[in-house]
Amino acid sequence: MRTKLVAGNWKLHKTVAEARALVEELSVRLRGLGGRRAEVAVMPPFTALWAVREACSAAGLQLGAQDVHWEEQGAFTGEVSAKMLRDVGCQYVIVGHSERRAMFGDTPENVGKKAAAVLGAGLVPIICVGETLAERERGETMAVVRAQLEAAVAPVTAGDAPTIVIAYEPVWAIGTGKNAETYQAQEVHEHIRGLLRSAFGEGVTDAIRILYGGSVKPSNAGDLMSAPDIDGALVGGASLSADSFAGIVAAAENRP
Ligand code: PGA
């Protein structure tokens, strides 16, 4: 049985004061849910990580970053290493988000190097994969996801594999309000689990969590996460309010 993970990707939002306020409000809402059965993580911008780490740990929230560079140190202006992210209290790091791939030059190979660097620092990568609308319409979804996934996990050892997290995020569903139907997501998640099984074997693959991301909200989260291979959600827009994010956590836990 895989513990569900609900992760909030805040993207380019929140000053330090705003981030503190959101974590505070979220911790109150989550306390209201009583004993929790899902794991919950927030991914603020780099600038707010250190400021919210204590409040997160007091609230039982995991902390994550939205990107990383694969080198540990050196002349890489503007970059942040996995070791630095561990240093400020992170447990998770998103790698290969479609916005990084589309706008900031993340290649399939670089995503693999980032995943390996994150694991090397003792942190957990959340590896994002997903097709564009044009690719889906051309019937290329499975091939695109396969190519992205294989490149990203190529440097991952079987020993590290059980801890990694995959996020299937169809690009056409991100920030559009139009989520994938549960059966569409489940189909791709099943495909991803099959690919992981070929790479790492049965037992290891059973432990790997595959999240769905793309316009997840309280109203669709429960149905999406009831599918057998959907082990949680990577949430963008709806993670920016404590109300809607706590609603998604409640849905992950099958609470009314
Ligand atoms: P969204 O973003 O929930 O706003 O669609 C998801 C993501 O990009 O991780």
PDB file of C-alpha atoms and ligand atoms in Angstrom:
ATOM      1  CA  MET A   1       0.000   0.000   0.000  1.00  0.00           C
ATOM      2  CA  ARG A   2       1.558   3.306  -1.104  1.00  0.00           C
ATOM      3  CA  THR A   3       1.029   6.348   1.119  1.00  0.00           C
ATOM      4  CA  LYS A   4      -0.573   9.090  -0.942  1.00  0.00           C
ATOM      5  CA  LEU A   5       1.455  12.248  -1.489  1.00  0.00           C
ATOM      6  CA  VAL A   6      -0.145  15.648  -2.073  1.00  0.00           C
ATOM      7  CA  ALA A   7       2.467  18.212  -3.117  1.00  0.00           C
ATOM      8  CA  GLY A   8       1.913  21.916  -3.698  1.00  0.00           C
ATOM      9  CA  ASN A   9       4.036  23.562  -6.392  1.00  0.00           C
ATOM     10  CA  TRP A  10       3.818  27.268  -5.653  1.00  0.00           C
ATOM     11  CA  LYS A  11       5.759  28.265  -8.803  1.00  0.00           C
ATOM     12  CA  LEU A  12       6.649  31.983  -8.948  1.00  0.00           C
ATOM     13  CA  HIS A  13       4.399  33.041  -6.082  1.00  0.00           C
ATOM     14  CA  LYS A  14       4.724  34.302  -2.495  1.00  0.00           C
ATOM     15  CA  THR A  15       7.116  36.583  -0.685  1.00  0.00           C
ATOM     16  CA  VAL A  16       8.614  35.366   2.594  1.00  0.00           C
ATOM     17  CA  ALA A  17       5.793  36.955   4.608  1.00  0.00           C
ATOM     18  CA  GLU A  18       3.130  35.498   2.314  1.00  0.00           C
ATOM     19  CA  ALA A  19       4.744  32.059   2.401  1.00  0.00           C
ATOM     20  CA  ARG A  20       4.830  32.087   6.210  1.00  0.00           C
ATOM     21  CA  ALA A  21       1.184  33.100   6.326  1.00  0.00           C
ATOM     22  CA  LEU A  22       0.133  30.340   3.916  1.00  0.00           C
ATOM     23  CA  VAL A  23       2.003  27.621   5.843  1.00  0.00           C
ATOM     24  CA  GLU A  24       0.452  28.888   9.070  1.00  0.00           C
ATOM     25  CA  GLU A  25      -3.055  28.836   7.628  1.00  0.00           C
ATOM     26  CA  LEU A  26      -2.489  25.450   6.050  1.00  0.00           C
ATOM     27  CA  SER A  27      -1.292  23.968   9.306  1.00  0.00           C
ATOM     28  CA  VAL A  28      -4.515  25.140  10.998  1.00  0.00           C
ATOM     29  CA  ARG A  29      -6.672  23.604   8.220  1.00  0.00           C
ATOM     30  CA  LEU A  30      -4.778  20.327   8.270  1.00  0.00           C
ATOM     31  CA  ARG A  31      -5.001  20.100  12.043  1.00  0.00           C
ATOM     32  CA  GLY A  32      -8.743  20.360  11.540  1.00  0.00           C
ATOM     33  CA  LEU A  33      -8.584  17.138   9.504  1.00  0.00           C
ATOM     34  CA  GLY A  34      -7.361  15.247  12.556  1.00  0.00           C
ATOM     35  CA  GLY A  35      -4.892  12.345  12.256  1.00  0.00           C
ATOM     36  CA  ARG A  36      -3.521  12.455   8.751  1.00  0.00           C
ATOM     37  CA  ARG A  37      -3.113   9.502   6.424  1.00  0.00           C
ATOM     38  CA  ALA A  38      -1.587  11.225   3.390  1.00  0.00           C
ATOM     39  CA  GLU A  39       1.821  12.830   3.153  1.00  0.00           C
ATOM     40  CA  VAL A  40       1.679  16.548   2.378  1.00  0.00           C
ATOM     41  CA  ALA A  41       4.478  18.689   0.932  1.00  0.00           C
ATOM     42  CA  VAL A  42       4.842  22.314  -0.118  1.00  0.00           C
ATOM     43  CA  MET A  43       7.261  23.680  -2.712  1.00  0.00           C
ATOM     44  CA  PRO A  44       7.721  27.437  -2.188  1.00  0.00           C
ATOM     45  CA  PRO A  45      10.191  29.485  -4.242  1.00  0.00           C
ATOM     46  CA  PHE A  46      13.861  29.152  -3.191  1.00  0.00           C
ATOM     47  CA  THR A  47      13.742  32.482  -1.359  1.00  0.00           C
ATOM     48  CA  ALA A  48      11.116  31.274   1.143  1.00  0.00           C
ATOM     49  CA  LEU A  49      12.438  27.774   1.901  1.00  0.00           C
ATOM     50  CA  TRP A  50      14.529  28.641   4.924  1.00  0.00           C
ATOM     51  CA  ALA A  51      11.847  30.915   6.354  1.00  0.00           C
ATOM     52  CA  VAL A  52       9.130  28.246   6.396  1.00  0.00           C
ATOM     53  CA  ARG A  53      11.131  25.151   7.303  1.00  0.00           C
ATOM     54  CA  GLU A  54      10.377  25.226  11.037  1.00  0.00           C
ATOM     55  CA  ALA A  55       6.691  25.955  10.611  1.00  0.00           C
ATOM     56  CA  CYS A  56       6.516  23.112   8.067  1.00  0.00           C
ATOM     57  CA  SER A  57       8.178  20.643  10.356  1.00  0.00           C
ATOM     58  CA  ALA A  58       5.950  21.674  13.280  1.00  0.00           C
ATOM     59  CA  ALA A  59       2.893  21.136  11.046  1.00  0.00           C
ATOM     60  CA  GLY A  60       4.116  17.766   9.741  1.00  0.00           C
ATOM     61  CA  LEU A  61       4.565  19.183   6.248  1.00  0.00           C
ATOM     62  CA  GLN A  62       7.409  18.095   4.007  1.00  0.00           C
ATOM     63  CA  LEU A  63       9.365  20.803   2.220  1.00  0.00           C
ATOM     64  CA  GLY A  64      10.458  20.748  -1.393  1.00  0.00           C
ATOM     65  CA  ALA A  65      12.077  22.898  -4.081  1.00  0.00           C
ATOM     66  CA  GLN A  66      10.920  23.451  -7.639  1.00  0.00           C
ATOM     67  CA  ASP A  67      14.194  22.833  -9.474  1.00  0.00           C
ATOM     68  CA  VAL A  68      17.906  22.183  -8.930  1.00  0.00           C
ATOM     69  CA  HIS A  69      21.219  22.165 -10.763  1.00  0.00           C
ATOM     70  CA  TRP A  70      23.030  18.837 -11.084  1.00  0.00           C
ATOM     71  CA  GLU A  71      26.482  20.104 -10.081  1.00  0.00           C
ATOM     72  CA  GLU A  72      27.315  20.349  -6.394  1.00  0.00           C
ATOM     73  CA  GLN A  73      29.171  23.658  -6.697  1.00  0.00           C
ATOM     74  CA  GLY A  74      31.106  25.775  -9.168  1.00  0.00           C
ATOM     75  CA  ALA A  75      30.818  28.621 -11.658  1.00  0.00           C
ATOM     76  CA  PHE A  76      27.109  28.248 -12.467  1.00  0.00           C
ATOM     77  CA  THR A  77      25.634  31.701 -11.932  1.00  0.00           C
ATOM     78  CA  GLY A  78      22.049  31.648 -10.724  1.00  0.00           C
ATOM     79  CA  GLU A  79      21.949  27.943  -9.900  1.00  0.00           C
ATOM     80  CA  VAL A  80      21.275  26.061  -6.655  1.00  0.00           C
ATOM     81  CA  SER A  81      22.579  22.578  -5.788  1.00  0.00           C
ATOM     82  CA  ALA A  82      20.828  19.635  -4.169  1.00  0.00           C
ATOM     83  CA  LYS A  83      23.179  19.890  -1.206  1.00  0.00           C
ATOM     84  CA  MET A  84      22.107  23.519  -0.703  1.00  0.00           C
ATOM     85  CA  LEU A  85      18.466  22.459  -0.820  1.00  0.00           C
ATOM     86  CA  ARG A  86      19.067  19.789   1.800  1.00  0.00           C
ATOM     87  CA  ASP A  87      20.854  22.437   3.855  1.00  0.00           C
ATOM     88  CA  VAL A  88      17.728  24.641   3.945  1.00  0.00           C
ATOM     89  CA  GLY A  89      15.486  21.767   4.994  1.00  0.00           C
ATOM     90  CA  CYS A  90      14.159  20.256   1.762  1.00  0.00           C
ATOM     91  CA  GLN A  91      13.152  16.610   1.425  1.00  0.00           C
ATOM     92  CA  TYR A  92      11.786  16.801  -2.141  1.00  0.00           C
ATOM     93  CA  VAL A  93      12.861  18.446  -5.388  1.00  0.00           C
ATOM     94  CA  ILE A  94      10.755  18.720  -8.546  1.00  0.00           C
ATOM     95  CA  VAL A  95      12.774  17.959 -11.683  1.00  0.00           C
ATOM     96  CA  GLY A  96      11.731  18.244 -15.326  1.00  0.00           C
ATOM     97  CA  HIS A  97       8.570  20.274 -14.817  1.00  0.00           C
ATOM     98  CA  SER A  98       7.110  21.044 -18.254  1.00  0.00           C
ATOM     99  CA  GLU A  99       7.545  24.789 -17.656  1.00  0.00           C
ATOM    100  CA  ARG A 100      11.296  24.213 -17.140  1.00  0.00           C
ATOM    101  CA  ARG A 101      11.419  21.996 -20.218  1.00  0.00           C
ATOM    102  CA  ALA A 102       9.495  24.471 -22.403  1.00  0.00           C
ATOM    103  CA  MET A 103      10.910  27.798 -21.190  1.00  0.00           C
ATOM    104  CA  PHE A 104      14.251  27.147 -19.506  1.00  0.00           C
ATOM    105  CA  GLY A 105      15.980  24.538 -21.634  1.00  0.00           C
ATOM    106  CA  ASP A 106      15.611  21.369 -19.544  1.00  0.00           C
ATOM    107  CA  THR A 107      16.527  18.464 -21.849  1.00  0.00           C
ATOM    108  CA  PRO A 108      15.644  14.810 -21.126  1.00  0.00           C
ATOM    109  CA  GLU A 109      19.305  14.135 -20.295  1.00  0.00           C
ATOM    110  CA  ASN A 110      19.560  17.116 -17.939  1.00  0.00           C
ATOM    111  CA  VAL A 111      16.443  15.958 -16.111  1.00  0.00           C
ATOM    112  CA  GLY A 112      18.192  12.608 -15.520  1.00  0.00           C
ATOM    113  CA  LYS A 113      21.282  14.385 -14.206  1.00  0.00           C
ATOM    114  CA  LYS A 114      19.124  16.458 -11.865  1.00  0.00           C
ATOM    115  CA  ALA A 115      17.300  13.373 -10.567  1.00  0.00           C
ATOM    116  CA  ALA A 116      20.632  11.653  -9.889  1.00  0.00           C
ATOM    117  CA  ALA A 117      22.004  14.732  -8.104  1.00  0.00           C
ATOM    118  CA  VAL A 118      18.910  14.948  -5.912  1.00  0.00           C
ATOM    119  CA  LEU A 119      19.215  11.284  -4.932  1.00  0.00           C
ATOM    120  CA  GLY A 120      22.954  11.753  -4.373  1.00  0.00           C
ATOM    121  CA  ALA A 121      22.164  14.416  -1.779  1.00  0.00           C
ATOM    122  CA  GLY A 122      19.758  12.074   0.000  1.00  0.00           C
ATOM    123  CA  LEU A 123      16.640  13.873  -1.242  1.00  0.00           C
ATOM    124  CA  VAL A 124      13.697  12.610  -3.279  1.00  0.00           C
ATOM    125  CA  PRO A 125      13.180  13.755  -6.876  1.00  0.00           C
ATOM    126  CA  ILE A 126       9.650  14.299  -8.185  1.00  0.00           C
ATOM    127  CA  ILE A 127      10.236  13.605 -11.868  1.00  0.00           C
ATOM    128  CA  CYS A 128       7.646  15.251 -14.143  1.00  0.00           C
ATOM    129  CA  VAL A 129       6.623  13.850 -17.513  1.00  0.00           C
ATOM    130  CA  GLY A 130       3.737  14.664 -19.823  1.00  0.00           C
ATOM    131  CA  GLU A 131       2.629  15.289 -23.392  1.00  0.00           C
ATOM    132  CA  THR A 132       1.441  18.471 -25.107  1.00  0.00           C
ATOM    133  CA  LEU A 133      -2.016  18.728 -26.652  1.00  0.00           C
ATOM    134  CA  ALA A 134      -0.548  18.385 -30.170  1.00  0.00           C
ATOM    135  CA  GLU A 135       1.295  15.224 -29.134  1.00  0.00           C
ATOM    136  CA  ARG A 136      -1.884  13.754 -27.632  1.00  0.00           C
ATOM    137  CA  GLU A 137      -3.859  14.570 -30.749  1.00  0.00           C
ATOM    138  CA  ARG A 138      -1.224  12.856 -32.886  1.00  0.00           C
ATOM    139  CA  GLY A 139      -1.539   9.746 -30.711  1.00  0.00           C
ATOM    140  CA  GLU A 140       1.980  10.132 -29.329  1.00  0.00           C
ATOM    141  CA  THR A 141       1.197  10.323 -25.604  1.00  0.00           C
ATOM    142  CA  MET A 142       2.632   6.953 -24.620  1.00  0.00           C
ATOM    143  CA  ALA A 143       5.773   7.378 -26.760  1.00  0.00           C
ATOM    144  CA  VAL A 144       6.478  10.882 -25.431  1.00  0.00           C
ATOM    145  CA  VAL A 145       6.002   9.824 -21.815  1.00  0.00           C
ATOM    146  CA  ARG A 146       8.186   6.777 -22.388  1.00  0.00           C
ATOM    147  CA  ALA A 147      11.059   8.814 -23.885  1.00  0.00           C
ATOM    148  CA  GLN A 148      10.924  11.382 -21.050  1.00  0.00           C
ATOM    149  CA  LEU A 149      10.692   8.746 -18.346  1.00  0.00           C
ATOM    150  CA  GLU A 150      13.462   6.513 -19.685  1.00  0.00           C
ATOM    151  CA  ALA A 151      15.905   9.422 -19.976  1.00  0.00           C
ATOM    152  CA  ALA A 152      15.025  10.659 -16.487  1.00  0.00           C
ATOM    153  CA  VAL A 153      15.436   7.318 -14.712  1.00  0.00           C
ATOM    154  CA  ALA A 154      18.449   6.117 -16.730  1.00  0.00           C
ATOM    155  CA  PRO A 155      20.905   7.239 -14.017  1.00  0.00           C
ATOM    156  CA  VAL A 156      18.705   5.991 -11.135  1.00  0.00           C
ATOM    157  CA  THR A 157      19.930   2.774  -9.467  1.00  0.00           C
ATOM    158  CA  ALA A 158      17.552  -0.019  -8.438  1.00  0.00           C
ATOM    159  CA  GLY A 159      18.572   0.724  -4.835  1.00  0.00           C
ATOM    160  CA  ASP A 160      17.369   4.332  -5.074  1.00  0.00           C
ATOM    161  CA  ALA A 161      14.344   3.612  -7.266  1.00  0.00           C
ATOM    162  CA  PRO A 162      11.742   2.829  -4.553  1.00  0.00           C
ATOM    163  CA  THR A 163      12.049   6.347  -3.137  1.00  0.00           C
ATOM    164  CA  ILE A 164      11.589   8.292  -6.393  1.00  0.00           C
ATOM    165  CA  VAL A 165       8.283   9.937  -7.246  1.00  0.00           C
ATOM    166  CA  ILE A 166       6.957  10.355 -10.782  1.00  0.00           C
ATOM    167  CA  ALA A 167       4.412  13.044 -11.683  1.00  0.00           C
ATOM    168  CA  TYR A 168       2.346  12.629 -14.829  1.00  0.00           C
ATOM    169  CA  GLU A 169       1.367  16.141 -15.865  1.00  0.00           C
ATOM    170  CA  PRO A 170      -0.241  16.485 -19.275  1.00  0.00           C
ATOM    171  CA  VAL A 171       0.879  19.921 -20.482  1.00  0.00           C
ATOM    172  CA  TRP A 172      -2.609  20.702 -21.810  1.00  0.00           C
ATOM    173  CA  ALA A 173      -4.035  20.268 -18.305  1.00  0.00           C
ATOM    174  CA  ILE A 174      -1.563  22.507 -16.458  1.00  0.00           C
ATOM    175  CA  GLY A 175      -3.047  25.809 -15.390  1.00  0.00           C
ATOM    176  CA  THR A 176      -5.916  25.457 -17.865  1.00  0.00           C
ATOM    177  CA  GLY A 177      -8.715  24.393 -15.523  1.00  0.00           C
ATOM    178  CA  LYS A 178      -9.157  21.349 -17.772  1.00  0.00           C
ATOM    179  CA  ASN A 179      -7.932  18.254 -15.930  1.00  0.00           C
ATOM    180  CA  ALA A 180      -7.380  14.866 -17.545  1.00  0.00           C
ATOM    181  CA  GLU A 181     -10.328  12.527 -17.030  1.00  0.00           C
ATOM    182  CA  THR A 182      -9.558   9.905 -14.417  1.00  0.00           C
ATOM    183  CA  TYR A 183      -9.530   7.095 -17.013  1.00  0.00           C
ATOM    184  CA  GLN A 184      -7.118   9.087 -19.234  1.00  0.00           C
ATOM    185  CA  ALA A 185      -4.729   9.661 -16.351  1.00  0.00           C
ATOM    186  CA  GLN A 186      -5.002   6.068 -15.091  1.00  0.00           C
ATOM    187  CA  GLU A 187      -4.160   4.775 -18.584  1.00  0.00           C
ATOM    188  CA  VAL A 188      -0.920   6.746 -18.643  1.00  0.00           C
ATOM    189  CA  HIS A 189      -0.088   5.925 -15.006  1.00  0.00           C
ATOM    190  CA  GLU A 190      -0.459   2.233 -15.784  1.00  0.00           C
ATOM    191  CA  HIS A 191       1.847   2.678 -18.782  1.00  0.00           C
ATOM    192  CA  ILE A 192       4.394   4.460 -16.554  1.00  0.00           C
ATOM    193  CA  ARG A 193       4.243   1.680 -13.968  1.00  0.00           C
ATOM    194  CA  GLY A 194       4.855  -0.875 -16.719  1.00  0.00           C
ATOM    195  CA  LEU A 195       7.929   1.055 -17.888  1.00  0.00           C
ATOM    196  CA  LEU A 196       9.234   1.274 -14.318  1.00  0.00           C
ATOM    197  CA  ARG A 197       8.685  -2.468 -13.920  1.00  0.00           C
ATOM    198  CA  SER A 198      10.845  -3.141 -16.985  1.00  0.00           C
ATOM    199  CA  ALA A 199      13.538  -0.833 -15.613  1.00  0.00           C
ATOM    200  CA  PHE A 200      13.557  -1.861 -11.949  1.00  0.00           C
ATOM    201  CA  GLY A 201      11.499  -5.041 -11.493  1.00  0.00           C
ATOM    202  CA  GLU A 202       8.219  -5.807  -9.792  1.00  0.00           C
ATOM    203  CA  GLY A 203       8.836  -5.319  -6.058  1.00  0.00           C
ATOM    204  CA  VAL A 204      10.677  -2.014  -6.451  1.00  0.00           C
ATOM    205  CA  THR A 205       8.026  -0.638  -8.790  1.00  0.00           C
ATOM    206  CA  ASP A 206       5.190  -1.401  -6.397  1.00  0.00           C
ATOM    207  CA  ALA A 207       6.718   1.109  -3.985  1.00  0.00           C
ATOM    208  CA  ILE A 208       7.086   3.994  -6.483  1.00  0.00           C
ATOM    209  CA  ARG A 209       4.461   6.718  -6.222  1.00  0.00           C
ATOM    210  CA  ILE A 210       3.042   8.184  -9.414  1.00  0.00           C
ATOM    211  CA  LEU A 211       1.267  11.523  -8.913  1.00  0.00           C
ATOM    212  CA  TYR A 212      -1.148  13.179 -11.286  1.00  0.00           C
ATOM    213  CA  GLY A 213      -0.810  16.918 -11.937  1.00  0.00           C
ATOM    214  CA  GLY A 214      -2.797  19.369 -14.052  1.00  0.00           C
ATOM    215  CA  SER A 215      -5.754  21.423 -12.776  1.00  0.00           C
ATOM    216  CA  VAL A 216      -6.260  19.297  -9.656  1.00  0.00           C
ATOM    217  CA  LYS A 217      -8.855  20.882  -7.347  1.00  0.00           C
ATOM    218  CA  PRO A 218     -10.959  19.727  -4.391  1.00  0.00           C
ATOM    219  CA  SER A 219     -13.825  18.801  -6.748  1.00  0.00           C
ATOM    220  CA  ASN A 220     -11.821  16.375  -8.938  1.00  0.00           C
ATOM    221  CA  ALA A 221      -9.081  15.191  -6.554  1.00  0.00           C
ATOM    222  CA  GLY A 222     -11.038  12.382  -4.897  1.00  0.00           C
ATOM    223  CA  ASP A 223     -12.069  10.770  -8.158  1.00  0.00           C
ATOM    224  CA  LEU A 224      -8.564  11.056  -9.675  1.00  0.00           C
ATOM    225  CA  MET A 225      -6.882   9.581  -6.604  1.00  0.00           C
ATOM    226  CA  SER A 226      -9.318   6.676  -6.409  1.00  0.00           C
ATOM    227  CA  ALA A 227      -7.686   5.162  -9.531  1.00  0.00           C
ATOM    228  CA  PRO A 228      -5.380   2.240  -8.708  1.00  0.00           C
ATOM    229  CA  ASP A 229      -2.171   3.796 -10.087  1.00  0.00           C
ATOM    230  CA  ILE A 230      -2.745   7.417  -9.030  1.00  0.00           C
ATOM    231  CA  ASP A 231      -0.859   7.791  -5.765  1.00  0.00           C
ATOM    232  CA  GLY A 232      -1.367  11.472  -5.125  1.00  0.00           C
ATOM    233  CA  ALA A 233      -1.333  14.875  -6.761  1.00  0.00           C
ATOM    234  CA  LEU A 234       1.089  17.607  -7.776  1.00  0.00           C
ATOM    235  CA  VAL A 235      -0.965  20.756  -7.400  1.00  0.00           C
ATOM    236  CA  GLY A 236      -0.191  24.191  -8.843  1.00  0.00           C
ATOM    237  CA  GLY A 237      -2.830  26.908  -8.695  1.00  0.00           C
ATOM    238  CA  ALA A 238      -4.988  25.245  -6.043  1.00  0.00           C
ATOM    239  CA  SER A 239      -2.008  24.955  -3.668  1.00  0.00           C
ATOM    240  CA  LEU A 240      -1.846  28.746  -3.310  1.00  0.00           C
ATOM    241  CA  SER A 241      -4.852  28.839  -0.997  1.00  0.00           C
ATOM    242  CA  ALA A 242      -5.012  26.902   2.282  1.00  0.00           C
ATOM    243  CA  ASP A 243      -8.697  26.209   1.719  1.00  0.00           C
ATOM    244  CA  SER A 244      -8.399  24.515  -1.639  1.00  0.00           C
ATOM    245  CA  PHE A 245      -5.126  22.728  -0.828  1.00  0.00           C
ATOM    246  CA  ALA A 246      -6.567  21.329   2.414  1.00  0.00           C
ATOM    247  CA  GLY A 247      -9.643  20.299   0.416  1.00  0.00           C
ATOM    248  CA  ILE A 248      -7.421  18.270  -1.898  1.00  0.00           C
ATOM    249  CA  VAL A 249      -5.665  16.642   1.074  1.00  0.00           C
ATOM    250  CA  ALA A 250      -9.072  15.741   2.529  1.00  0.00           C
ATOM    251  CA  ALA A 251     -10.043  14.196  -0.818  1.00  0.00           C
ATOM    252  CA  ALA A 252      -6.802  12.188  -0.894  1.00  0.00           C
ATOM    253  CA  GLU A 253      -7.759  10.803   2.479  1.00  0.00           C
ATOM    254  CA  ASN A 254     -11.327  10.003   1.438  1.00  0.00           C
ATOM    255  CA  ARG A 255     -12.743  12.480   3.909  1.00  0.00           C
ATOM    256  CA  PRO A 256     -16.029  14.239   3.202  1.00  0.00           C
TER     257      PRO A 256
HETATM  258  P1  PGA B   1      -1.967  23.436 -11.953  1.00  0.00           P
HETATM  259  O1  PGA B   1      -0.376  23.143 -12.071  1.00  0.00           O
HETATM  260  O2  PGA B   1      -2.469  22.622 -10.797  1.00  0.00           O
HETATM  261  O3  PGA B   1      -2.069  24.897 -11.742  1.00  0.00           O
HETATM  262  O4  PGA B   1      -2.583  22.977 -13.243  1.00  0.00           O
HETATM  263  C1  PGA B   1       0.158  21.869 -11.843  1.00  0.00           C
HETATM  264  C2  PGA B   1       1.660  21.908 -12.012  1.00  0.00           C
HETATM  265  O5  PGA B   1       2.155  22.602 -12.899  1.00  0.00           O
HETATM  266  O6  PGA B   1       2.396  21.245 -11.242  1.00  0.00           O
END
